[in-house]
PDB file of C-alpha atoms in Angstrom:
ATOM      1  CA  UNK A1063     -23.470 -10.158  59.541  1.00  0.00           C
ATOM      2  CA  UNK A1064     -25.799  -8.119  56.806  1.00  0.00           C
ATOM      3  CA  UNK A1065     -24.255  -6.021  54.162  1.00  0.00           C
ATOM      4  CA  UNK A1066     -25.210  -2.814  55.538  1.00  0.00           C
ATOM      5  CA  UNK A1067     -23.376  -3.764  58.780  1.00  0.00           C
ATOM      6  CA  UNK A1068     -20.249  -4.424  57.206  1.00  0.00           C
ATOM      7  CA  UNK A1069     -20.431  -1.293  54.627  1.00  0.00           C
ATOM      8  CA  UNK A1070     -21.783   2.015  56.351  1.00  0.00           C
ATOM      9  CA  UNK A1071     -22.227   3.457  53.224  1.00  0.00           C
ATOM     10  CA  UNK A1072     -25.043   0.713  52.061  1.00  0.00           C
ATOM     11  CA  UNK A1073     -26.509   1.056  55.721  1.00  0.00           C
ATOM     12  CA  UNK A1074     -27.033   5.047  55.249  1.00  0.00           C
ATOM     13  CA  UNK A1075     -28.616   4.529  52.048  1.00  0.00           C
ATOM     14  CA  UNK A1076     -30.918   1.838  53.673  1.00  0.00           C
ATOM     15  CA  UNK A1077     -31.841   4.422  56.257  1.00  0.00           C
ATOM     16  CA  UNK A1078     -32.487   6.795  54.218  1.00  0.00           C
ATOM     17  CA  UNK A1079     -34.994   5.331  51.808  1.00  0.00           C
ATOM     18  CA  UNK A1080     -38.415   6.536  51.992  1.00  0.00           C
ATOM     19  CA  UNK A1081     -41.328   4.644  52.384  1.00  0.00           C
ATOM     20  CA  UNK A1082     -42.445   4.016  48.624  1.00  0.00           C
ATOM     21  CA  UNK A1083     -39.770   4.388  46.095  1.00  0.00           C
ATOM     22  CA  UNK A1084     -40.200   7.845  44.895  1.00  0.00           C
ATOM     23  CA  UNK A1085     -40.322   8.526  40.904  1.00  0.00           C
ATOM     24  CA  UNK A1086     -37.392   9.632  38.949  1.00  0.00           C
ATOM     25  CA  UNK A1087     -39.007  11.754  37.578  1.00  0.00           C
ATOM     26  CA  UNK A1088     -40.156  13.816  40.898  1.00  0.00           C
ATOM     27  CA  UNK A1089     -36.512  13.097  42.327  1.00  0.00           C
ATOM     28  CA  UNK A1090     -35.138  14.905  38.739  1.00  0.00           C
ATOM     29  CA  UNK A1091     -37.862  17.819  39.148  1.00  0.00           C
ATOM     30  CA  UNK A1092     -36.640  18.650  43.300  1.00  0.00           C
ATOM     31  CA  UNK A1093     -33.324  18.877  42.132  1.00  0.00           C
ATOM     32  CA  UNK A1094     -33.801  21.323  39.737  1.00  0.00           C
ATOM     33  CA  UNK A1095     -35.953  23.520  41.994  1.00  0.00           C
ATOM     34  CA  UNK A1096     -33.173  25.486  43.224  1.00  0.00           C
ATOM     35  CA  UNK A1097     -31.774  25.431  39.875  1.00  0.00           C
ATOM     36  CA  UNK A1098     -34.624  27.178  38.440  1.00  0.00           C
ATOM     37  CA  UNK A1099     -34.607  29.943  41.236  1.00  0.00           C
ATOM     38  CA  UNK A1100     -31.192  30.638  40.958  1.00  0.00           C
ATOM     39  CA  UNK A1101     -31.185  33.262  37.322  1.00  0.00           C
ATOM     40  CA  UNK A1102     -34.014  35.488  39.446  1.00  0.00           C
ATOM     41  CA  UNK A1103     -31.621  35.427  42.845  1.00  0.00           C
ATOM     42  CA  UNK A1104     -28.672  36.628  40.473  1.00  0.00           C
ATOM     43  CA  UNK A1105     -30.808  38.781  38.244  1.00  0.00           C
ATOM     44  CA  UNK A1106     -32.163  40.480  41.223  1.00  0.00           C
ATOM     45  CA  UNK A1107     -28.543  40.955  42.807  1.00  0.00           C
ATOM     46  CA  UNK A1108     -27.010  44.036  40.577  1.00  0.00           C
ATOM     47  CA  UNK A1109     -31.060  45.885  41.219  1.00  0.00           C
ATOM     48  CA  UNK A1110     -30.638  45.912  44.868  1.00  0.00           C
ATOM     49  CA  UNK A1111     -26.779  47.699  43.890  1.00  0.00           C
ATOM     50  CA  UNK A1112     -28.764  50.460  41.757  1.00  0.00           C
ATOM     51  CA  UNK A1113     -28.242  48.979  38.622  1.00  0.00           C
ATOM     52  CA  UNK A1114     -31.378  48.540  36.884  1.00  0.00           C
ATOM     53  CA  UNK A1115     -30.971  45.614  34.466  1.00  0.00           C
ATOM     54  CA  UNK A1116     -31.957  47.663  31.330  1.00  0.00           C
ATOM     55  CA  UNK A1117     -35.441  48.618  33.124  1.00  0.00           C
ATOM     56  CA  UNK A1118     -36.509  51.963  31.278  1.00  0.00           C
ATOM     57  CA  UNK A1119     -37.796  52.888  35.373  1.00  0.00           C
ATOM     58  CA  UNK A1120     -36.582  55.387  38.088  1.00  0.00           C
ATOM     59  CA  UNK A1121     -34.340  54.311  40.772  1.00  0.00           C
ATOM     60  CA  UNK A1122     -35.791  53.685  43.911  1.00  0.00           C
ATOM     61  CA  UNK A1123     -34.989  56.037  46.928  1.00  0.00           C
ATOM     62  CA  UNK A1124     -34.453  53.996  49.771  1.00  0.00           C
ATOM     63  CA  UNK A1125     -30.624  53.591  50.386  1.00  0.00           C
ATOM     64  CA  UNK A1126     -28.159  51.271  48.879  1.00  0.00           C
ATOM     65  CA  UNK A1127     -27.894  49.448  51.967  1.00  0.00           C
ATOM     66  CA  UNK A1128     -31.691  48.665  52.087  1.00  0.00           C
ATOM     67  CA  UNK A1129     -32.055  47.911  48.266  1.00  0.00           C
ATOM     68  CA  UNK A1130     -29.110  45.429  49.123  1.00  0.00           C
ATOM     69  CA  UNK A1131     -30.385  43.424  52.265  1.00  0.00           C
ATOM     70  CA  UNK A1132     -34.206  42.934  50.802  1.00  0.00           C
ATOM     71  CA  UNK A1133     -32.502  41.495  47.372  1.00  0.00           C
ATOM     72  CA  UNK A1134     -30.231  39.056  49.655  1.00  0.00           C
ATOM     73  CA  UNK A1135     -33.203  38.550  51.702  1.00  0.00           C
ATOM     74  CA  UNK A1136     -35.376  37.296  48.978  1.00  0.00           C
ATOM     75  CA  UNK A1137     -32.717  35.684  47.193  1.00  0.00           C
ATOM     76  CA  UNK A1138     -31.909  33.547  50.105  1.00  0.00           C
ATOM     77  CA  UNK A1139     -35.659  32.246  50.834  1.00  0.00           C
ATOM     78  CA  UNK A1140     -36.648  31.994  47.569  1.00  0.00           C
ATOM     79  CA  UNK A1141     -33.348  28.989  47.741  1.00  0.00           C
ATOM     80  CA  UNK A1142     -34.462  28.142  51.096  1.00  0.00           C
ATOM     81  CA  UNK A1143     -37.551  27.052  50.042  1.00  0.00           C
ATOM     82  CA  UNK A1144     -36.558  25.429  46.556  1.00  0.00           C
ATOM     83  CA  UNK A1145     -34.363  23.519  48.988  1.00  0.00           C
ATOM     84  CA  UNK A1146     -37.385  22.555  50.963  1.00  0.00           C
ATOM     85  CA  UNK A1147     -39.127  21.294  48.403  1.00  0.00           C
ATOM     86  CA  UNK A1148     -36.760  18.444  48.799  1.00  0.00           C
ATOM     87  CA  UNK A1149     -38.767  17.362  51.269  1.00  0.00           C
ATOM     88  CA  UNK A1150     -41.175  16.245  49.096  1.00  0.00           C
ATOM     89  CA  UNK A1151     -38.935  13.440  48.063  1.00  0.00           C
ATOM     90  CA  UNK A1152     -36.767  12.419  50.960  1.00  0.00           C
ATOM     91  CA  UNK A1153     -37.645  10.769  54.001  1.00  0.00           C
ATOM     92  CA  UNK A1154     -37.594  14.156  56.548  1.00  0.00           C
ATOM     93  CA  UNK A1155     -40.060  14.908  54.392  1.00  0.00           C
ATOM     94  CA  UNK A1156     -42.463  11.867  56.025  1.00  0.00           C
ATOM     95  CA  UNK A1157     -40.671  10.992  58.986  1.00  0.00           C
ATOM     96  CA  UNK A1158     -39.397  14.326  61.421  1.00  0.00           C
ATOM     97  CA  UNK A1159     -35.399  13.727  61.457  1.00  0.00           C
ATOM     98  CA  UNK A1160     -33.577  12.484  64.373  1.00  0.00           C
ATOM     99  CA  UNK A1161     -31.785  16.110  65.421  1.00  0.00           C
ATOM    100  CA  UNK A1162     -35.494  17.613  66.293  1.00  0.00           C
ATOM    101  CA  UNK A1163     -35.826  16.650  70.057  1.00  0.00           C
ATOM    102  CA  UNK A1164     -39.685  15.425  71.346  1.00  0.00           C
ATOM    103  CA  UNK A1165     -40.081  14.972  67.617  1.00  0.00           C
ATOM    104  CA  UNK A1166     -37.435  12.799  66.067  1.00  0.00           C
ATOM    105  CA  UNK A1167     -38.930   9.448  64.547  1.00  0.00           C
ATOM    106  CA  UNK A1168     -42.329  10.391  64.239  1.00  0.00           C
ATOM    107  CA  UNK A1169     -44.248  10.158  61.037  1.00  0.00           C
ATOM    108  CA  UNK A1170     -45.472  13.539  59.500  1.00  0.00           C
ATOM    109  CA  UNK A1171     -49.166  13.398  58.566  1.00  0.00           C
ATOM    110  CA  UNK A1172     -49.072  13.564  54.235  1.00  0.00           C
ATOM    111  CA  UNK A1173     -51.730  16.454  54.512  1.00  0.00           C
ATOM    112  CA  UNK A1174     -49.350  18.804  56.915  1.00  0.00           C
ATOM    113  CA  UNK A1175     -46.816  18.917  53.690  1.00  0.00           C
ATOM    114  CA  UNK A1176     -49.548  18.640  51.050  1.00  0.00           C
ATOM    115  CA  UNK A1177     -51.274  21.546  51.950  1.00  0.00           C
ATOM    116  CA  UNK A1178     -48.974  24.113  52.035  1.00  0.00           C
ATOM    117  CA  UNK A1179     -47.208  22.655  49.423  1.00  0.00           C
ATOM    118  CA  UNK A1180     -50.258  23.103  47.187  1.00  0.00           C
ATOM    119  CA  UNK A1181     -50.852  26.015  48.397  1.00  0.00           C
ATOM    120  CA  UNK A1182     -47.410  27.557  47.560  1.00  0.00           C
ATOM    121  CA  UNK A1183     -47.710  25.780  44.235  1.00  0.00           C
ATOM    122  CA  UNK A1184     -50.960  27.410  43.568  1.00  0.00           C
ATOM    123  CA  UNK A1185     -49.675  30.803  44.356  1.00  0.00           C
ATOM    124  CA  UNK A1186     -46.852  30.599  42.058  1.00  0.00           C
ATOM    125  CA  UNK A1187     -48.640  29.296  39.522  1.00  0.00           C
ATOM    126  CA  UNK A1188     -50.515  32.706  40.005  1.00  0.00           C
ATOM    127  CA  UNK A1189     -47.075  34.038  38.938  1.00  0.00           C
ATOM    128  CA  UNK A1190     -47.166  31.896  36.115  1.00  0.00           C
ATOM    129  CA  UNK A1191     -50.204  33.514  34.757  1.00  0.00           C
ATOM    130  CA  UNK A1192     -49.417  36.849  35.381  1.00  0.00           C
ATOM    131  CA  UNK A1193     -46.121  36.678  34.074  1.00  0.00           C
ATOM    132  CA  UNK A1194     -47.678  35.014  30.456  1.00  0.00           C
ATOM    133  CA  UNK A1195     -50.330  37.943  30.625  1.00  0.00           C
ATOM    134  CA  UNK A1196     -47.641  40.480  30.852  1.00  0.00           C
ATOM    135  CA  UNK A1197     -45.033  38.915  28.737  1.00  0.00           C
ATOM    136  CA  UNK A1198     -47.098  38.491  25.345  1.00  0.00           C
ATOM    137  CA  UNK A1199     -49.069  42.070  26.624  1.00  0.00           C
ATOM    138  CA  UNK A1200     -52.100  39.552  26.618  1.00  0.00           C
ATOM    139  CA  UNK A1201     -55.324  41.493  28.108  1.00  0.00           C
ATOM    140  CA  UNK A1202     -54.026  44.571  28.783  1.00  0.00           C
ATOM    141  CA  UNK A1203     -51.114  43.315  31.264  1.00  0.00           C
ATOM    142  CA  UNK A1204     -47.328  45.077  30.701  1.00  0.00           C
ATOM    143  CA  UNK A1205     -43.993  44.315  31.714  1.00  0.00           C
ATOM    144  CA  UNK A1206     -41.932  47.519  32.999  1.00  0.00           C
ATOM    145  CA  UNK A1207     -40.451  48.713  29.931  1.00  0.00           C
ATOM    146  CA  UNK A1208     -36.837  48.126  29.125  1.00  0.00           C
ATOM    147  CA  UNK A1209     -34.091  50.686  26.884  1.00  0.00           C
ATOM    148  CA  UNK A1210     -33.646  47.505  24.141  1.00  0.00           C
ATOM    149  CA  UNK A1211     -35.074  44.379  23.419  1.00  0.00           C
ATOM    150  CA  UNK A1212     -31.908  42.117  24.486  1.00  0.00           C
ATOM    151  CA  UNK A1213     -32.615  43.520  28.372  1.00  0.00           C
ATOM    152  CA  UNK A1214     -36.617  42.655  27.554  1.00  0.00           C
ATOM    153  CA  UNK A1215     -35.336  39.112  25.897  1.00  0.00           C
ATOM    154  CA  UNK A1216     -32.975  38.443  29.212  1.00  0.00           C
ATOM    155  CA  UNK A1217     -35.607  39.217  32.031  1.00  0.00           C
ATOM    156  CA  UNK A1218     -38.393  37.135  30.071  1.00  0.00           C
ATOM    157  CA  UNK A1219     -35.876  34.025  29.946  1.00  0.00           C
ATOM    158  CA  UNK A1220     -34.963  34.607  33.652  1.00  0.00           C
ATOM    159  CA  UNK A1221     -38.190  35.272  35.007  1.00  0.00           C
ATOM    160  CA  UNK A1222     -39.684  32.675  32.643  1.00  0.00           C
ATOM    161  CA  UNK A1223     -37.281  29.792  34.224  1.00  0.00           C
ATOM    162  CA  UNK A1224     -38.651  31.357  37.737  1.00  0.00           C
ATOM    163  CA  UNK A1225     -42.023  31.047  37.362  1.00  0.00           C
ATOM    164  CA  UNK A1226     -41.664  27.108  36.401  1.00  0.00           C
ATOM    165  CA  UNK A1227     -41.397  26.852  40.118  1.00  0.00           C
ATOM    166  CA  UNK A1228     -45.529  26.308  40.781  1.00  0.00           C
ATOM    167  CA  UNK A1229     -46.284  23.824  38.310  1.00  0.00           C
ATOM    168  CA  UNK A1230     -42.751  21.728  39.344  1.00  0.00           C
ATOM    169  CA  UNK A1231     -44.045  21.907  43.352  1.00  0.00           C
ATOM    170  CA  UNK A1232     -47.465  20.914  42.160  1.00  0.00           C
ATOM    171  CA  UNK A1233     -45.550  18.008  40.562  1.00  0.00           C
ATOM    172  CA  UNK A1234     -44.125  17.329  43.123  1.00  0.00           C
ATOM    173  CA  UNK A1235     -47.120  17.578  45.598  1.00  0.00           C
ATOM    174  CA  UNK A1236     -49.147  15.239  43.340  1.00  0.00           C
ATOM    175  CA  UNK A1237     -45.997  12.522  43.487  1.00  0.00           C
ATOM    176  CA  UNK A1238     -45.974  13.074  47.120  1.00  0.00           C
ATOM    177  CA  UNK A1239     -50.005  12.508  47.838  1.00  0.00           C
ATOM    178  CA  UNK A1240     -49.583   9.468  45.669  1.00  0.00           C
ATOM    179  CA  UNK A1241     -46.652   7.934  47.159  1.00  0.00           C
ATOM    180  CA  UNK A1242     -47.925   8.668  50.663  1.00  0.00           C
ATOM    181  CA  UNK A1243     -51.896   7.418  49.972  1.00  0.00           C
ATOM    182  CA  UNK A1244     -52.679   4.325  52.209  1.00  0.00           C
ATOM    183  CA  UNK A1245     -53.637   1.353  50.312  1.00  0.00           C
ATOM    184  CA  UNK A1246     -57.303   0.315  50.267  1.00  0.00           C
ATOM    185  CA  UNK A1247     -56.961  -2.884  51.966  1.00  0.00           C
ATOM    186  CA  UNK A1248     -55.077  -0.831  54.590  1.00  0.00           C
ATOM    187  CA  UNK A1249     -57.569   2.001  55.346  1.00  0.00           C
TER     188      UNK A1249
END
């Protein structure tokens, strides 16, 4: 009898591997993903209430209600997806899962999650730039202004954490491409 017959825990972890070790480095950076979203969801949360964080800005005049479910809204998929960057490192990321009937066992092409992962990590890279324009007032950019310079201080540190998100997925992506490139003698 093998090991991971006699010790289901050791047999999960054997089907669960994928199919190149993946760095520690990448496995480090997709767990901190959501981690780095997280101070925007919760910054965002008292805005969508009214409260506007310090912002020297008029209220908006849709109601409370509205304000409330498009913060939760984006909250939620901006975790969703730092959750599905996870996929970059685990093996539903290469191979669809077994609970996805017609599907489950098949292997993912690498370009159908490098490209829109690229792409995604392009875009908020975008963010990246704009947010370093506006920040330092580089170019002519501007942040909204804000009644003191502790609220200006908080929202730069929260949105700065935030906008780490592109360059980690295009960390990620790269990791990914390499660990899923064919080797020569194989093509």
């Amino acid at each position: 009898m093998a090991i991971s017959e006699a010790n289901p825990a050791v047999a999960a972890r054997v089907a669960a591997r994928t199919e190149r070790p993946v760095p520690r480095w990448a496995e480090r950076v997709a767990r901190l993903l959501p981690l780095v979203a997280l101070p925007v969801c919760l910054w965002r949360l008292p805005i969508g209430f009214g409260f506007l964080m310090g912002m020297d800005a008029e209220r908006e005049t849709w109601p409370v209600w509205a304000g409330v479910a498009y913060v939760v809204t984006l909250s939620l998929l901006s975790e969703a997806f730092a959750l599905l960057c996870r996929g970059l490192v685990r093996p539903w990321g290469e191979t669809v899962p077994g609970w996805v009937p017609g599907l489950r066992g098949r292997r993912i092409p690498p370009f159908v999650v490098i490209v829109p992962a690229a792409l995604s990590g392009l875009l908020l890279t975008g963010l990246l730039v704009e947010w370093l324009l506006s920040t330092f007032h580089i170019a002519g950019f501007a942040n909204v202004p804000y009644t003191n310079g502790w609220w200006a201080l908080l929202a730069a540190v929260v949105s700065g954490l935030f906008v780490l998100w592109g360059p980690m997925v295009l960390a990620l992506t790269y990791a990914y491409w390499r660990r899923r490139q064919l080797p020569i003698t194989a093509r």
